[in-house]
Short mmCIF file of C-alpha atoms in Angstrom, two decimals:
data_model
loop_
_atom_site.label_atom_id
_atom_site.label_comp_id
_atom_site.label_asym_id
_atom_site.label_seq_id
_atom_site.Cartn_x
_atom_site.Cartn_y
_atom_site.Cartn_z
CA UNK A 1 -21.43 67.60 1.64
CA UNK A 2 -23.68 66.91 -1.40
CA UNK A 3 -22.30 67.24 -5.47
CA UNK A 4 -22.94 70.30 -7.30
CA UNK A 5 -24.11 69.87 -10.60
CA UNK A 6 -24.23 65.93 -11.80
CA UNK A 7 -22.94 62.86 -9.32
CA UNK A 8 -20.39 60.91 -11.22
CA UNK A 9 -20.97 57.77 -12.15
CA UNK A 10 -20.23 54.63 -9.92
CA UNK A 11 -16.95 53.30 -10.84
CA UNK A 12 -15.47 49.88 -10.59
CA UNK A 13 -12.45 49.77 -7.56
CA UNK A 14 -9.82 47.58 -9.54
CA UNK A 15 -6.31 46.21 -8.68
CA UNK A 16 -4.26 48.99 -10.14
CA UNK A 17 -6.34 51.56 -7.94
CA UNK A 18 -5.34 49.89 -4.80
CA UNK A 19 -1.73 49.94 -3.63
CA UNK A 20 0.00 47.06 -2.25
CA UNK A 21 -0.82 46.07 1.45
CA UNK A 22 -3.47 48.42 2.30
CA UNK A 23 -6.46 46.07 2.64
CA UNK A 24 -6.08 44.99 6.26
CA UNK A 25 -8.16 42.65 8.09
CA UNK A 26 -10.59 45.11 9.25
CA UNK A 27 -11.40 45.73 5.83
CA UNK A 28 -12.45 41.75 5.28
CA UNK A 29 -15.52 40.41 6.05
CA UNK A 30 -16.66 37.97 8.61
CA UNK A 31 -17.88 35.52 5.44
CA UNK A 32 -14.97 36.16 2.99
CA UNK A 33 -14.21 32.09 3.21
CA UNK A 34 -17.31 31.02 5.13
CA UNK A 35 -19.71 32.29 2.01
CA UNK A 36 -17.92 29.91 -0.01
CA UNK A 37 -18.99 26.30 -0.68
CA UNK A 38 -17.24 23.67 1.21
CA UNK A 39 -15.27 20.89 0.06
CA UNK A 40 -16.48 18.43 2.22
CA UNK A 41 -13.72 15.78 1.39
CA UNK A 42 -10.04 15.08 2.05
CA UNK A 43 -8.03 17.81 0.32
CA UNK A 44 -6.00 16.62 -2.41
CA UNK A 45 -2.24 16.78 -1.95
CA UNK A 46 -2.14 20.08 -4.36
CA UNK A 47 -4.96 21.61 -2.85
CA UNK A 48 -3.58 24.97 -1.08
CA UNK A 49 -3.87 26.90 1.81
CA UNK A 50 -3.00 30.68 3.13
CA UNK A 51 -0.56 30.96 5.57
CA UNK A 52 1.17 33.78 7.50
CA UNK A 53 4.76 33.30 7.54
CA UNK A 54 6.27 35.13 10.61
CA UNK A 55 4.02 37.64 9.22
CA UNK A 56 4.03 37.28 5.38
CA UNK A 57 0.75 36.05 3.87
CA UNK A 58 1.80 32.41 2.12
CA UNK A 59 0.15 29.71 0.56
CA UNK A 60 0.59 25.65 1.40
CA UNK A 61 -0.26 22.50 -0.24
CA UNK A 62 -1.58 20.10 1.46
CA UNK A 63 0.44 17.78 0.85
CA UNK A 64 2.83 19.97 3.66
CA UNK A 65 0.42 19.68 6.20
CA UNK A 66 -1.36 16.26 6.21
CA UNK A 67 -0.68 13.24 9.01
CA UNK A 68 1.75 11.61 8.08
CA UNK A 69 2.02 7.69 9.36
CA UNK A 70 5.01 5.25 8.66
CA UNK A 71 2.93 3.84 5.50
CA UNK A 72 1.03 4.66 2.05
CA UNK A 73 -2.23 3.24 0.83
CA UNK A 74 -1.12 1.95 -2.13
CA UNK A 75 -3.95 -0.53 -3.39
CA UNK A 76 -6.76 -3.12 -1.70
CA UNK A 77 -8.27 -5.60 -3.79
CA UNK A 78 -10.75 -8.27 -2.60
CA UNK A 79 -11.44 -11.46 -3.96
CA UNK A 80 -14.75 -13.09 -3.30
CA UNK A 81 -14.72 -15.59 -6.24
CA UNK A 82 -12.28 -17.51 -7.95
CA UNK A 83 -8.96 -15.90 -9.56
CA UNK A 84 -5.62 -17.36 -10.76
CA UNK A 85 -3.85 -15.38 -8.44
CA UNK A 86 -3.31 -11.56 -7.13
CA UNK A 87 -1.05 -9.28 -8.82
CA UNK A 88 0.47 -6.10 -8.03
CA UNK A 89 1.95 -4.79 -10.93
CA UNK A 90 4.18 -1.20 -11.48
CA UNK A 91 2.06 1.41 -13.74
CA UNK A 92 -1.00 -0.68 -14.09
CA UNK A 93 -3.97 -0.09 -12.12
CA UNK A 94 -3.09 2.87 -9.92
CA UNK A 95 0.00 0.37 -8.48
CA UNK A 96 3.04 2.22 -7.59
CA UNK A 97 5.69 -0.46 -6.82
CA UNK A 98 9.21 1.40 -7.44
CA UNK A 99 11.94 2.96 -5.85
CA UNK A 100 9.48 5.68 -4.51
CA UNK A 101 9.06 3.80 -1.19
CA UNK A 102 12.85 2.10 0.31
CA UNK A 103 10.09 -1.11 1.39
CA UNK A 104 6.59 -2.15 0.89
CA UNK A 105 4.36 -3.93 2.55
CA UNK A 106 1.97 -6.94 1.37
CA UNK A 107 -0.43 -7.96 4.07
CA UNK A 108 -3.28 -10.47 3.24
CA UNK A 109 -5.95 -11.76 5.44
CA UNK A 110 -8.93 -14.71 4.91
CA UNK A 111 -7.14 -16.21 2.11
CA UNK A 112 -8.96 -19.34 0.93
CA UNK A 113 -8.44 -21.32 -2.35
CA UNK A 114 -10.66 -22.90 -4.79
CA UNK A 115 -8.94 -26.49 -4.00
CA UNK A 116 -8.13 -27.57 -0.32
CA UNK A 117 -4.67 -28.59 0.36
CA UNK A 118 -2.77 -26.47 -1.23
CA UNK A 119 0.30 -24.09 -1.24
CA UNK A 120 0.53 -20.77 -2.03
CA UNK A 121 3.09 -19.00 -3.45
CA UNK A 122 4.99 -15.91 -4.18
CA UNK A 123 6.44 -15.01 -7.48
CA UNK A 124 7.98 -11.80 -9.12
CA UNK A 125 7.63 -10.55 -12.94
CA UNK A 126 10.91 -8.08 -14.26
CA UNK A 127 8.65 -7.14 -17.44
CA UNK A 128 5.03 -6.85 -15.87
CA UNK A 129 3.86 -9.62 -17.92
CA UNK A 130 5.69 -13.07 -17.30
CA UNK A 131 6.26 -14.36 -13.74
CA UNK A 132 9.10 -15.72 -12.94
CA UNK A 133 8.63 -19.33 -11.11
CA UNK A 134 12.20 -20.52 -10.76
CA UNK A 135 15.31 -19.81 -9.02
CA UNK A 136 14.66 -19.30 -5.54
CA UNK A 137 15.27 -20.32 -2.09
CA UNK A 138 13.02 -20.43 0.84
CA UNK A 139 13.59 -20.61 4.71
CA UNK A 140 12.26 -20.64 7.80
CA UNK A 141 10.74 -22.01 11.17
CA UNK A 142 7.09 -22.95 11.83
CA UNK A 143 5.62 -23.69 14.85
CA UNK A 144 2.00 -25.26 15.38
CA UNK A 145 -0.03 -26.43 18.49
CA UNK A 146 -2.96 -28.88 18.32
CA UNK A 147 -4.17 -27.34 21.93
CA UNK A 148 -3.79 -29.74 24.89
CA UNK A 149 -3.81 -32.39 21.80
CA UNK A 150 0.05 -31.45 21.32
CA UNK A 151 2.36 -29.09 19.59
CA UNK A 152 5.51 -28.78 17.69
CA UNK A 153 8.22 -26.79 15.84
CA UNK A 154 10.57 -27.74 12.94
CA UNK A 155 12.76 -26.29 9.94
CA UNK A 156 11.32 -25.41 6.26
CA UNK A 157 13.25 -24.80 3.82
CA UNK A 158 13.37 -25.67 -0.54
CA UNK A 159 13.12 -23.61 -3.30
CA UNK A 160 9.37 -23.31 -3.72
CA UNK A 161 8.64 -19.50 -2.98
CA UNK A 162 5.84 -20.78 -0.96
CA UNK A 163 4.30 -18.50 2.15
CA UNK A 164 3.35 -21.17 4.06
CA UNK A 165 4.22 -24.67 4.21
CA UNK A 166 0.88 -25.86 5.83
CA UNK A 167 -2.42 -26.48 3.81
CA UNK A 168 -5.13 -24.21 2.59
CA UNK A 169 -8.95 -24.30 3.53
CA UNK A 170 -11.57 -23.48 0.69
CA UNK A 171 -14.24 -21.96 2.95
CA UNK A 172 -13.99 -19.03 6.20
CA UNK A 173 -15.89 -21.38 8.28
CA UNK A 174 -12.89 -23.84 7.81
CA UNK A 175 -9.83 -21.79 8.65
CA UNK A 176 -8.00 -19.08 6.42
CA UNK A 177 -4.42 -17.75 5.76
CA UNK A 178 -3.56 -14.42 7.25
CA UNK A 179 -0.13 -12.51 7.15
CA UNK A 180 2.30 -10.07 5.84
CA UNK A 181 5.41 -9.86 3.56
CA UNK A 182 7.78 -7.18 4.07
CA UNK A 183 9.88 -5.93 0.85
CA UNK A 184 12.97 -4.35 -0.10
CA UNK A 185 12.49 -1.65 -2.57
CA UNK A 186 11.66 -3.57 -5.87
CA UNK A 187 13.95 -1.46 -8.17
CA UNK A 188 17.60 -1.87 -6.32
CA UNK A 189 19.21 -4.10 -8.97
CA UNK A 190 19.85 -6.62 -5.77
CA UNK A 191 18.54 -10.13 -5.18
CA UNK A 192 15.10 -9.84 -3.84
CA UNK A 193 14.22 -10.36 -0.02
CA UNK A 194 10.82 -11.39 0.96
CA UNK A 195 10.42 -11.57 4.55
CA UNK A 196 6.79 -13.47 5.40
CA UNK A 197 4.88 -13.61 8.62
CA UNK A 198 2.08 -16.11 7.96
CA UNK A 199 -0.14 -17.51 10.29
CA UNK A 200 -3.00 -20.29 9.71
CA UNK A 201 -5.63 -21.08 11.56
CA UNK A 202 -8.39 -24.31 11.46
CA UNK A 203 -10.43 -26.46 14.04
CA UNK A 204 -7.27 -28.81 14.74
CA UNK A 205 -4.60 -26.66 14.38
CA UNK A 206 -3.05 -23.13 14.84
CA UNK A 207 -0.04 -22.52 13.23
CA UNK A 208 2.35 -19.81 12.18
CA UNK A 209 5.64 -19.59 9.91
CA UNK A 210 8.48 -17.06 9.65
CA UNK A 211 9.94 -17.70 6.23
CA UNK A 212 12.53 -15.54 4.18
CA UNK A 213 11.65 -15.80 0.32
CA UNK A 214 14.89 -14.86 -1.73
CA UNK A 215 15.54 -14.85 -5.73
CA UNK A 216 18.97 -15.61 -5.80
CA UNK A 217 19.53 -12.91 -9.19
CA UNK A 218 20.25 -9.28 -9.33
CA UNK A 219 17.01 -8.39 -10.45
CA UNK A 220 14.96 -5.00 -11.05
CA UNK A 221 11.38 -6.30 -10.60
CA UNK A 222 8.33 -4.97 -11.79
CA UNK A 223 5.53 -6.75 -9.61
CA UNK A 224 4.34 -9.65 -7.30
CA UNK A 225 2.08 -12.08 -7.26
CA UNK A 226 0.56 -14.46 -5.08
CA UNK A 227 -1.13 -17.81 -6.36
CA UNK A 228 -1.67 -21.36 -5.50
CA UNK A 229 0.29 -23.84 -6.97
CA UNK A 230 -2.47 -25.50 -8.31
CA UNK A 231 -5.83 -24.42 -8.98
CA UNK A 232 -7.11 -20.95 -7.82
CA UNK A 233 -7.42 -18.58 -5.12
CA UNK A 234 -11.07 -18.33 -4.08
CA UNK A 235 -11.32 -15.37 -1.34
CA UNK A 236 -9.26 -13.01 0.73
CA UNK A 237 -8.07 -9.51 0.95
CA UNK A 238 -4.54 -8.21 0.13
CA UNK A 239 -3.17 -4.37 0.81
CA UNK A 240 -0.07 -3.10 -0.80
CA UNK A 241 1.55 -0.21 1.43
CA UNK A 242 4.44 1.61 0.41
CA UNK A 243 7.04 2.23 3.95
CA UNK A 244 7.89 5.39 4.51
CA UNK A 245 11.35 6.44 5.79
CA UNK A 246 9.42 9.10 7.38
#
């Protein structure tokens, strides 16, 4: 049926005119999320989703929902030209290295230095600044094989926090350092354990060494770094991962 007299005018439909629950799915069109711009990247960990919760409409961060995995990208950085060593520092560059994480993980791969011959060692600061070189023990068991030339095993052991006792190559095309350090949660007030897998390889030999890095203080530390004991490093890659209990 048609108005008598004037139509009214048009009027907005606001919140308080509808009552709860009464706009059902029927009433939604096919492009109520689909007309809206994508986001085309990884959500972030506060981004949020709807949900229906045995039946009650919800929303979700991300951050509930996302693959898990037994670690956390902490921090990569690459070195393609000479440095005094690699540092991974609590607070300062995006680096979380706390008791958020019970372990981390340190893996590095192609490390080189500037001088051949070398060792390289590992080394932990308490106030983010000064790294402590002292007052450690090391231990372990290498093993090496020259090929049908020979091979071997034998003890290490001092108290040079060194990764590897076996010498460093200053080019890719001459051999490289590769490996990973497991740690115990920096921030436990305990002395520090440093397990290291590290394995070298050149054109004479192929070696690798299982070494346990201790500082024999309770110690909260701060950071780690790795870095020749003389000279510099010249190349490699190194990940920090935080472990997950998880």
């Amino acid at each position: 049926m048609g108005y008598i007299g004037q139509q009214p005018a048009p009027k907005v439909v606001t919140s308080s005119d509808l009552a709860d629950d009464v706009v059902t799915a029927d009433k939604i069109g096919d492009t109520a999320i689909s007309g809206f711009s994508a986001l085309g990247a990884t959500p972030a960990d506060t981004d949020e989703f709807l949900v229906s919760d045995a039946g009650t409409l919800k929303r979700m961060d991300y951050s509930y929902i996302k693959a898990g995995g037994a670690y956390e990208h902490i921090k990569t950085q690459t070195i393609s030209s000479s440095v005094t060593s690699v540092q991974f520092i609590h607070g300062s560059s995006g680096v979380t290295f706390d008791s958020t994480f019970p372990k981390y993980v340190l893996s590095f791969k192609n490390l080189i230095t500037a001088s051949a011959d070398v060792r390289v060692k590992l080394r932990i600061t308490t106030d983010g600044s000064n790294f402590i070189d002292s007052g450690y023990y090391m231990s372990g068991y290498r093993s090496y094989s020259q090929g049908s030339s020979g091979q071997g095993s034998d003890v290490v052991y001092g108290t040079s926090p060194e990764l590897m006792n076996g010498n460093t190559k200053t080019a890719l095309s001459d051999g490289h350092h590769t490996g990973i350090i497991t740690i115990d949660s920096p921030q436990t007030g305990k002395d520090p354990i440093f397990m290291v897998d590290a394995c070298m390889n050149d054109s004479t030999y192929a070696i690798r060494q299982m070494t346990v890095i201790t500082y024999n203080t309770n110690t909260t530390f701060t950071g780690i770094e790795l870095i020749p004991a003389s000279g510099n490093l010249a190349g490699g890659e190194y990940t920090l991962l935080g472990m997950k209990n998880s």
